[in-house]
PDB file of C-alpha atoms in Angstrom:
ATOM      1  CA  UNK A   1       0.000   0.000   0.000  1.00 49.00           C
ATOM      2  CA  UNK A   2       2.836   2.395   0.906  1.00 44.00           C
ATOM      3  CA  UNK A   3       4.487   1.693  -2.452  1.00 47.00           C
ATOM      4  CA  UNK A   4       1.245   2.507  -4.239  1.00 44.00           C
ATOM      5  CA  UNK A   5       0.863   5.760  -2.307  1.00 46.00           C
ATOM      6  CA  UNK A   6       4.505   6.606  -3.043  1.00 41.00           C
ATOM      7  CA  UNK A   7       3.968   6.068  -6.762  1.00 42.00           C
ATOM      8  CA  UNK A   8       0.846   8.227  -6.707  1.00 50.00           C
ATOM      9  CA  UNK A   9       2.749  11.040  -4.978  1.00 51.00           C
ATOM     10  CA  UNK A  10       5.542  10.838  -7.560  1.00 45.00           C
ATOM     11  CA  UNK A  11       3.015  10.920 -10.418  1.00 45.00           C
ATOM     12  CA  UNK A  12       1.267  13.903  -8.813  1.00 47.00           C
ATOM     13  CA  UNK A  13       4.572  15.767  -8.428  1.00 45.00           C
ATOM     14  CA  UNK A  14       5.576  15.080 -12.018  1.00 44.00           C
ATOM     15  CA  UNK A  15       2.153  16.242 -13.219  1.00 46.00           C
ATOM     16  CA  UNK A  16       2.375  19.426 -11.141  1.00 44.00           C
ATOM     17  CA  UNK A  17       5.855  20.224 -12.447  1.00 46.00           C
ATOM     18  CA  UNK A  18       4.629  19.558 -15.980  1.00 48.00           C
ATOM     19  CA  UNK A  19       1.677  21.923 -15.551  1.00 51.00           C
ATOM     20  CA  UNK A  20       3.863  24.662 -14.045  1.00 51.00           C
ATOM     21  CA  UNK A  21       6.383  24.271 -16.859  1.00 49.00           C
ATOM     22  CA  UNK A  22       3.595  24.508 -19.429  1.00 49.00           C
ATOM     23  CA  UNK A  23       2.218  27.664 -17.765  1.00 61.00           C
ATOM     24  CA  UNK A  24       5.703  29.166 -17.652  1.00 58.00           C
ATOM     25  CA  UNK A  25       6.261  28.389 -21.339  1.00 63.00           C
ATOM     26  CA  UNK A  26       2.913  29.925 -22.290  1.00 70.00           C
ATOM     27  CA  UNK A  27       3.424  32.999 -20.117  1.00 69.00           C
ATOM     28  CA  UNK A  28       6.890  33.938 -21.358  1.00 72.00           C
ATOM     29  CA  UNK A  29       6.246  33.429 -25.074  1.00 80.00           C
ATOM     30  CA  UNK A  30       5.435  36.404 -27.290  1.00 82.00           C
ATOM     31  CA  UNK A  31       2.359  36.144 -29.558  1.00 82.00           C
ATOM     32  CA  UNK A  32       2.937  36.114 -33.312  1.00 77.00           C
ATOM     33  CA  UNK A  33       0.724  39.174 -33.903  1.00 74.00           C
ATOM     34  CA  UNK A  34       2.954  41.230 -31.586  1.00 79.00           C
ATOM     35  CA  UNK A  35       6.097  40.093 -33.386  1.00 75.00           C
ATOM     36  CA  UNK A  36       4.528  40.968 -36.742  1.00 70.00           C
ATOM     37  CA  UNK A  37       3.418  44.376 -35.509  1.00 67.00           C
ATOM     38  CA  UNK A  38       6.932  45.007 -34.183  1.00 63.00           C
ATOM     39  CA  UNK A  39       8.448  44.141 -37.562  1.00 59.00           C
ATOM     40  CA  UNK A  40       5.989  46.407 -39.384  1.00 57.00           C
ATOM     41  CA  UNK A  41       6.388  49.367 -37.003  1.00 55.00           C
ATOM     42  CA  UNK A  42      10.007  49.564 -35.993  1.00 47.00           C
ATOM     43  CA  UNK A  43       9.764  53.352 -35.512  1.00 46.00           C
ATOM     44  CA  UNK A  44       6.692  53.185 -33.256  1.00 46.00           C
ATOM     45  CA  UNK A  45       7.561  53.093 -29.557  1.00 49.00           C
ATOM     46  CA  UNK A  46      10.950  51.478 -30.272  1.00 48.00           C
ATOM     47  CA  UNK A  47      12.486  53.924 -27.820  1.00 52.00           C
ATOM     48  CA  UNK A  48      10.985  55.825 -24.889  1.00 64.00           C
ATOM     49  CA  UNK A  49       9.168  58.855 -26.275  1.00 77.00           C
ATOM     50  CA  UNK A  50       9.187  62.306 -24.726  1.00 85.00           C
ATOM     51  CA  UNK A  51       5.820  63.793 -23.712  1.00 87.00           C
ATOM     52  CA  UNK A  52       6.012  66.207 -26.657  1.00 88.00           C
ATOM     53  CA  UNK A  53       6.521  63.349 -29.128  1.00 89.00           C
ATOM     54  CA  UNK A  54       3.625  61.396 -27.640  1.00 90.00           C
ATOM     55  CA  UNK A  55       1.259  64.368 -27.813  1.00 91.00           C
ATOM     56  CA  UNK A  56       2.342  65.256 -31.373  1.00 91.00           C
ATOM     57  CA  UNK A  57       1.701  61.725 -32.634  1.00 91.00           C
ATOM     58  CA  UNK A  58      -1.652  61.595 -30.843  1.00 91.00           C
ATOM     59  CA  UNK A  59      -2.617  64.997 -32.294  1.00 93.00           C
ATOM     60  CA  UNK A  60      -2.067  63.739 -35.858  1.00 93.00           C
ATOM     61  CA  UNK A  61      -4.281  60.699 -35.239  1.00 92.00           C
ATOM     62  CA  UNK A  62      -6.906  62.728 -33.353  1.00 92.00           C
ATOM     63  CA  UNK A  63      -7.093  65.104 -36.309  1.00 94.00           C
ATOM     64  CA  UNK A  64      -8.018  62.175 -38.560  1.00 93.00           C
ATOM     65  CA  UNK A  65     -10.827  61.421 -36.126  1.00 90.00           C
ATOM     66  CA  UNK A  66     -12.179  64.952 -35.767  1.00 92.00           C
ATOM     67  CA  UNK A  67     -11.585  66.557 -39.190  1.00 93.00           C
ATOM     68  CA  UNK A  68     -14.338  64.683 -41.131  1.00 93.00           C
ATOM     69  CA  UNK A  69     -16.809  65.436 -38.323  1.00 93.00           C
ATOM     70  CA  UNK A  70     -15.893  69.134 -38.174  1.00 93.00           C
ATOM     71  CA  UNK A  71     -16.374  69.512 -41.947  1.00 93.00           C
ATOM     72  CA  UNK A  72     -19.820  67.877 -41.931  1.00 92.00           C
ATOM     73  CA  UNK A  73     -23.158  69.585 -41.358  1.00 92.00           C
ATOM     74  CA  UNK A  74     -25.532  68.603 -38.569  1.00 92.00           C
ATOM     75  CA  UNK A  75     -27.279  65.352 -39.437  1.00 92.00           C
ATOM     76  CA  UNK A  76     -24.849  64.530 -42.248  1.00 95.00           C
ATOM     77  CA  UNK A  77     -23.499  60.974 -42.453  1.00 95.00           C
ATOM     78  CA  UNK A  78     -19.780  60.725 -41.704  1.00 94.00           C
ATOM     79  CA  UNK A  79     -17.219  57.929 -41.960  1.00 94.00           C
ATOM     80  CA  UNK A  80     -14.046  58.258 -39.903  1.00 93.00           C
ATOM     81  CA  UNK A  81     -11.125  56.004 -40.817  1.00 93.00           C
ATOM     82  CA  UNK A  82      -8.225  55.146 -38.525  1.00 93.00           C
ATOM     83  CA  UNK A  83      -5.400  52.725 -39.202  1.00 92.00           C
ATOM     84  CA  UNK A  84      -3.590  50.602 -36.650  1.00 89.00           C
ATOM     85  CA  UNK A  85      -0.869  53.231 -36.244  1.00 90.00           C
ATOM     86  CA  UNK A  86      -3.499  55.808 -35.314  1.00 92.00           C
ATOM     87  CA  UNK A  87      -4.988  53.455 -32.737  1.00 91.00           C
ATOM     88  CA  UNK A  88      -1.518  52.816 -31.329  1.00 90.00           C
ATOM     89  CA  UNK A  89      -0.815  56.550 -31.049  1.00 91.00           C
ATOM     90  CA  UNK A  90      -4.073  57.111 -29.169  1.00 90.00           C
ATOM     91  CA  UNK A  91      -3.448  54.160 -26.839  1.00 89.00           C
ATOM     92  CA  UNK A  92       0.087  55.373 -26.083  1.00 90.00           C
ATOM     93  CA  UNK A  93      -1.271  58.855 -25.382  1.00 90.00           C
ATOM     94  CA  UNK A  94      -3.981  57.478 -23.069  1.00 87.00           C
ATOM     95  CA  UNK A  95      -1.387  55.569 -21.019  1.00 86.00           C
ATOM     96  CA  UNK A  96       1.002  58.550 -20.884  1.00 87.00           C
ATOM     97  CA  UNK A  97      -1.600  61.153 -19.916  1.00 86.00           C
ATOM     98  CA  UNK A  98      -2.578  59.033 -16.910  1.00 81.00           C
ATOM     99  CA  UNK A  99       0.936  59.526 -15.500  1.00 82.00           C
ATOM    100  CA  UNK A 100       2.217  62.580 -13.584  1.00 84.00           C
ATOM    101  CA  UNK A 101       5.203  62.952 -15.932  1.00 86.00           C
ATOM    102  CA  UNK A 102       3.072  62.339 -19.060  1.00 86.00           C
ATOM    103  CA  UNK A 103       5.365  59.541 -20.184  1.00 86.00           C
ATOM    104  CA  UNK A 104       5.014  55.789 -20.547  1.00 87.00           C
ATOM    105  CA  UNK A 105       5.705  54.265 -17.104  1.00 85.00           C
ATOM    106  CA  UNK A 106       9.012  52.532 -16.478  1.00 84.00           C
ATOM    107  CA  UNK A 107       8.367  48.847 -16.989  1.00 84.00           C
ATOM    108  CA  UNK A 108       6.264  49.192 -20.174  1.00 87.00           C
ATOM    109  CA  UNK A 109       7.937  49.160 -23.574  1.00 84.00           C
ATOM    110  CA  UNK A 110       7.230  48.339 -27.174  1.00 86.00           C
ATOM    111  CA  UNK A 111       3.517  49.185 -27.320  1.00 89.00           C
ATOM    112  CA  UNK A 112       2.131  47.713 -30.539  1.00 89.00           C
ATOM    113  CA  UNK A 113      -1.338  47.638 -32.104  1.00 89.00           C
ATOM    114  CA  UNK A 114      -2.619  45.851 -35.192  1.00 87.00           C
ATOM    115  CA  UNK A 115      -5.950  44.816 -36.635  1.00 88.00           C
ATOM    116  CA  UNK A 116      -6.397  41.198 -37.599  1.00 86.00           C
ATOM    117  CA  UNK A 117      -9.395  38.911 -38.207  1.00 86.00           C
ATOM    118  CA  UNK A 118     -11.886  41.609 -37.246  1.00 89.00           C
ATOM    119  CA  UNK A 119     -10.275  42.312 -33.872  1.00 91.00           C
ATOM    120  CA  UNK A 120      -7.872  44.825 -32.379  1.00 91.00           C
ATOM    121  CA  UNK A 121      -4.679  43.317 -30.980  1.00 90.00           C
ATOM    122  CA  UNK A 122      -2.787  45.694 -28.715  1.00 89.00           C
ATOM    123  CA  UNK A 123      -0.123  45.015 -26.109  1.00 89.00           C
ATOM    124  CA  UNK A 124       3.378  45.599 -24.843  1.00 89.00           C
ATOM    125  CA  UNK A 125       6.301  43.987 -23.094  1.00 87.00           C
ATOM    126  CA  UNK A 126       5.831  44.627 -19.394  1.00 85.00           C
ATOM    127  CA  UNK A 127       8.095  44.119 -16.403  1.00 85.00           C
ATOM    128  CA  UNK A 128       5.602  43.877 -13.548  1.00 77.00           C
ATOM    129  CA  UNK A 129       8.226  44.362 -10.836  1.00 78.00           C
ATOM    130  CA  UNK A 130       9.564  47.563 -12.428  1.00 81.00           C
ATOM    131  CA  UNK A 131       6.042  48.828 -12.959  1.00 77.00           C
ATOM    132  CA  UNK A 132       5.075  48.146  -9.339  1.00 72.00           C
ATOM    133  CA  UNK A 133       8.264  49.758  -7.994  1.00 75.00           C
ATOM    134  CA  UNK A 134       7.994  52.896 -10.123  1.00 71.00           C
ATOM    135  CA  UNK A 135       4.215  53.285 -10.334  1.00 63.00           C
ATOM    136  CA  UNK A 136       1.903  55.301  -8.170  1.00 57.00           C
ATOM    137  CA  UNK A 137       0.253  53.594  -5.240  1.00 51.00           C
ATOM    138  CA  UNK A 138      -3.310  52.473  -5.795  1.00 51.00           C
ATOM    139  CA  UNK A 139      -5.549  49.678  -7.014  1.00 50.00           C
ATOM    140  CA  UNK A 140      -3.655  48.998 -10.248  1.00 55.00           C
ATOM    141  CA  UNK A 141      -0.292  48.621  -8.519  1.00 56.00           C
ATOM    142  CA  UNK A 142      -1.851  46.410  -5.844  1.00 59.00           C
ATOM    143  CA  UNK A 143      -3.323  44.260  -8.616  1.00 61.00           C
ATOM    144  CA  UNK A 144       0.082  43.912 -10.280  1.00 59.00           C
ATOM    145  CA  UNK A 145       1.609  42.851  -6.983  1.00 61.00           C
ATOM    146  CA  UNK A 146      -1.109  40.213  -6.576  1.00 65.00           C
ATOM    147  CA  UNK A 147      -0.431  38.925 -10.084  1.00 63.00           C
ATOM    148  CA  UNK A 148       3.302  38.485  -9.506  1.00 61.00           C
ATOM    149  CA  UNK A 149       2.647  36.933  -6.096  1.00 67.00           C
ATOM    150  CA  UNK A 150       0.419  34.322  -7.747  1.00 64.00           C
ATOM    151  CA  UNK A 151       2.649  33.722 -10.762  1.00 65.00           C
ATOM    152  CA  UNK A 152       6.107  33.932  -9.221  1.00 67.00           C
ATOM    153  CA  UNK A 153       7.819  32.871 -12.473  1.00 65.00           C
ATOM    154  CA  UNK A 154       6.813  36.253 -13.949  1.00 69.00           C
ATOM    155  CA  UNK A 155       8.889  38.188 -11.426  1.00 72.00           C
ATOM    156  CA  UNK A 156      11.557  40.559 -12.762  1.00 76.00           C
ATOM    157  CA  UNK A 157      11.241  39.649 -16.422  1.00 80.00           C
ATOM    158  CA  UNK A 158       9.626  41.176 -19.488  1.00 84.00           C
ATOM    159  CA  UNK A 159       6.395  39.452 -20.496  1.00 84.00           C
ATOM    160  CA  UNK A 160       3.768  40.243 -23.078  1.00 88.00           C
ATOM    161  CA  UNK A 161       0.498  41.640 -21.741  1.00 86.00           C
ATOM    162  CA  UNK A 162      -2.155  42.569 -24.249  1.00 89.00           C
ATOM    163  CA  UNK A 163      -5.799  42.871 -25.228  1.00 90.00           C
ATOM    164  CA  UNK A 164      -7.586  41.145 -28.091  1.00 91.00           C
ATOM    165  CA  UNK A 165     -11.120  42.292 -28.733  1.00 92.00           C
ATOM    166  CA  UNK A 166     -13.707  43.747 -31.034  1.00 93.00           C
ATOM    167  CA  UNK A 167     -14.911  47.317 -30.531  1.00 91.00           C
ATOM    168  CA  UNK A 168     -18.675  47.712 -30.157  1.00 90.00           C
ATOM    169  CA  UNK A 169     -21.122  50.586 -29.867  1.00 89.00           C
ATOM    170  CA  UNK A 170     -22.701  50.643 -26.406  1.00 83.00           C
ATOM    171  CA  UNK A 171     -25.173  53.491 -26.279  1.00 77.00           C
ATOM    172  CA  UNK A 172     -23.041  56.571 -26.864  1.00 72.00           C
ATOM    173  CA  UNK A 173     -19.725  54.832 -26.161  1.00 80.00           C
ATOM    174  CA  UNK A 174     -17.222  52.830 -28.157  1.00 86.00           C
ATOM    175  CA  UNK A 175     -15.644  50.140 -26.054  1.00 86.00           C
ATOM    176  CA  UNK A 176     -14.288  46.611 -26.208  1.00 89.00           C
ATOM    177  CA  UNK A 177     -16.862  43.804 -26.274  1.00 89.00           C
ATOM    178  CA  UNK A 178     -17.447  41.814 -23.045  1.00 86.00           C
ATOM    179  CA  UNK A 179     -15.757  38.732 -24.565  1.00 90.00           C
ATOM    180  CA  UNK A 180     -12.468  40.611 -24.950  1.00 90.00           C
ATOM    181  CA  UNK A 181      -9.436  38.507 -24.033  1.00 89.00           C
ATOM    182  CA  UNK A 182      -6.579  39.643 -21.783  1.00 87.00           C
ATOM    183  CA  UNK A 183      -3.358  37.952 -22.878  1.00 87.00           C
ATOM    184  CA  UNK A 184      -0.355  37.117 -20.693  1.00 84.00           C
ATOM    185  CA  UNK A 185       2.202  35.681 -23.080  1.00 85.00           C
ATOM    186  CA  UNK A 186       0.148  33.171 -25.044  1.00 83.00           C
ATOM    187  CA  UNK A 187      -2.344  32.557 -22.243  1.00 82.00           C
ATOM    188  CA  UNK A 188      -5.849  33.996 -22.643  1.00 86.00           C
ATOM    189  CA  UNK A 189      -8.100  35.230 -19.841  1.00 84.00           C
ATOM    190  CA  UNK A 190     -11.538  36.820 -19.867  1.00 87.00           C
ATOM    191  CA  UNK A 191     -12.172  40.128 -18.155  1.00 83.00           C
ATOM    192  CA  UNK A 192     -14.270  38.262 -15.584  1.00 86.00           C
ATOM    193  CA  UNK A 193     -11.434  35.809 -14.821  1.00 81.00           C
ATOM    194  CA  UNK A 194      -8.859  38.566 -14.353  1.00 77.00           C
ATOM    195  CA  UNK A 195     -11.273  40.552 -12.195  1.00 77.00           C
ATOM    196  CA  UNK A 196     -12.000  37.568  -9.955  1.00 78.00           C
ATOM    197  CA  UNK A 197      -8.359  36.545  -9.598  1.00 72.00           C
ATOM    198  CA  UNK A 198      -7.184  40.053  -8.730  1.00 69.00           C
ATOM    199  CA  UNK A 199     -10.193  41.071  -6.673  1.00 72.00           C
ATOM    200  CA  UNK A 200     -11.134  43.958  -8.961  1.00 74.00           C
ATOM    201  CA  UNK A 201     -14.616  44.783 -10.236  1.00 78.00           C
ATOM    202  CA  UNK A 202     -14.995  43.812 -13.946  1.00 78.00           C
ATOM    203  CA  UNK A 203     -16.287  47.330 -14.636  1.00 80.00           C
ATOM    204  CA  UNK A 204     -12.952  48.741 -13.445  1.00 76.00           C
ATOM    205  CA  UNK A 205     -11.034  46.627 -15.952  1.00 76.00           C
ATOM    206  CA  UNK A 206     -13.547  47.467 -18.694  1.00 77.00           C
ATOM    207  CA  UNK A 207     -13.073  51.153 -17.918  1.00 76.00           C
ATOM    208  CA  UNK A 208      -9.300  50.803 -17.999  1.00 76.00           C
ATOM    209  CA  UNK A 209      -9.345  49.364 -21.524  1.00 77.00           C
ATOM    210  CA  UNK A 210     -11.997  51.772 -22.861  1.00 78.00           C
ATOM    211  CA  UNK A 211     -10.972  53.043 -26.309  1.00 76.00           C
ATOM    212  CA  UNK A 212     -11.973  56.682 -25.594  1.00 74.00           C
ATOM    213  CA  UNK A 213     -12.756  57.436 -29.232  1.00 79.00           C
ATOM    214  CA  UNK A 214     -16.070  59.187 -28.598  1.00 77.00           C
ATOM    215  CA  UNK A 215     -16.731  62.695 -29.886  1.00 81.00           C
ATOM    216  CA  UNK A 216     -19.477  64.801 -28.297  1.00 81.00           C
ATOM    217  CA  UNK A 217     -20.776  66.072 -31.645  1.00 89.00           C
ATOM    218  CA  UNK A 218     -20.864  62.652 -33.313  1.00 91.00           C
ATOM    219  CA  UNK A 219     -23.362  59.798 -32.989  1.00 91.00           C
ATOM    220  CA  UNK A 220     -21.746  56.449 -33.801  1.00 91.00           C
ATOM    221  CA  UNK A 221     -23.909  53.960 -35.702  1.00 92.00           C
ATOM    222  CA  UNK A 222     -21.464  51.175 -36.535  1.00 92.00           C
ATOM    223  CA  UNK A 223     -17.819  50.128 -36.503  1.00 92.00           C
ATOM    224  CA  UNK A 224     -16.192  48.030 -39.208  1.00 92.00           C
ATOM    225  CA  UNK A 225     -12.749  46.457 -39.028  1.00 92.00           C
ATOM    226  CA  UNK A 226     -10.565  45.045 -41.753  1.00 85.00           C
ATOM    227  CA  UNK A 227      -6.855  44.350 -41.983  1.00 75.00           C
ATOM    228  CA  UNK A 228      -6.245  47.904 -43.195  1.00 74.00           C
ATOM    229  CA  UNK A 229      -7.890  49.723 -40.304  1.00 90.00           C
ATOM    230  CA  UNK A 230     -11.104  50.733 -38.626  1.00 93.00           C
ATOM    231  CA  UNK A 231     -14.039  52.659 -40.097  1.00 93.00           C
ATOM    232  CA  UNK A 232     -16.434  54.415 -37.729  1.00 92.00           C
ATOM    233  CA  UNK A 233     -19.752  55.340 -39.328  1.00 93.00           C
ATOM    234  CA  UNK A 234     -22.274  57.769 -37.901  1.00 93.00           C
ATOM    235  CA  UNK A 235     -23.755  61.223 -38.173  1.00 93.00           C
ATOM    236  CA  UNK A 236     -22.812  64.655 -36.914  1.00 92.00           C
ATOM    237  CA  UNK A 237     -25.108  65.927 -34.171  1.00 90.00           C
TER     238      UNK A 237
END
């Protein structure tokens, strides 16, 4: 009987090690879409950008969003077109403007965005320890600490963290659909799973990944994605 129990313990240990190794392999790998986006956009976020550079790039992309609306008359149908570089510029700007120094936080590098198979893929290489050490205190930093405490093999190394989702129109807002996936390496999690694991309300995570593309004088009717970009159709108010 003791031999049987011993064998079962050994099998259980081997299985546990195998599962942990698999999780480690999945967590530290970089998704193909990120590699492709990096190859296509070597000049985008390759180096830390100054606040002025971030705001200038965002201004160019914001102009593409607002110009067609400004030129239209009230009630006129308008189509706004943004490419993946524009989306990346706006995402970078959103992250930077949330910081006191208006720069990308230490610990985040290589922000990339592309559009593939009707979904937006955006993410970056993130060092959770650096981000926690250099970030402001608060819920987000506490959540990062919880994540590294749970997945100790992620400590002090760069890993890919990203979002894969389809933008939808929700009333007057454009935001990611509820089935959006949060990626850690090649592992996929739902918003609900991440929220439960980190003890954060799902609405908080949804708010954090909001696209913030709304314009007060524009009513969005539909959003269409293809591999060349995103078209937002609506009417000027």
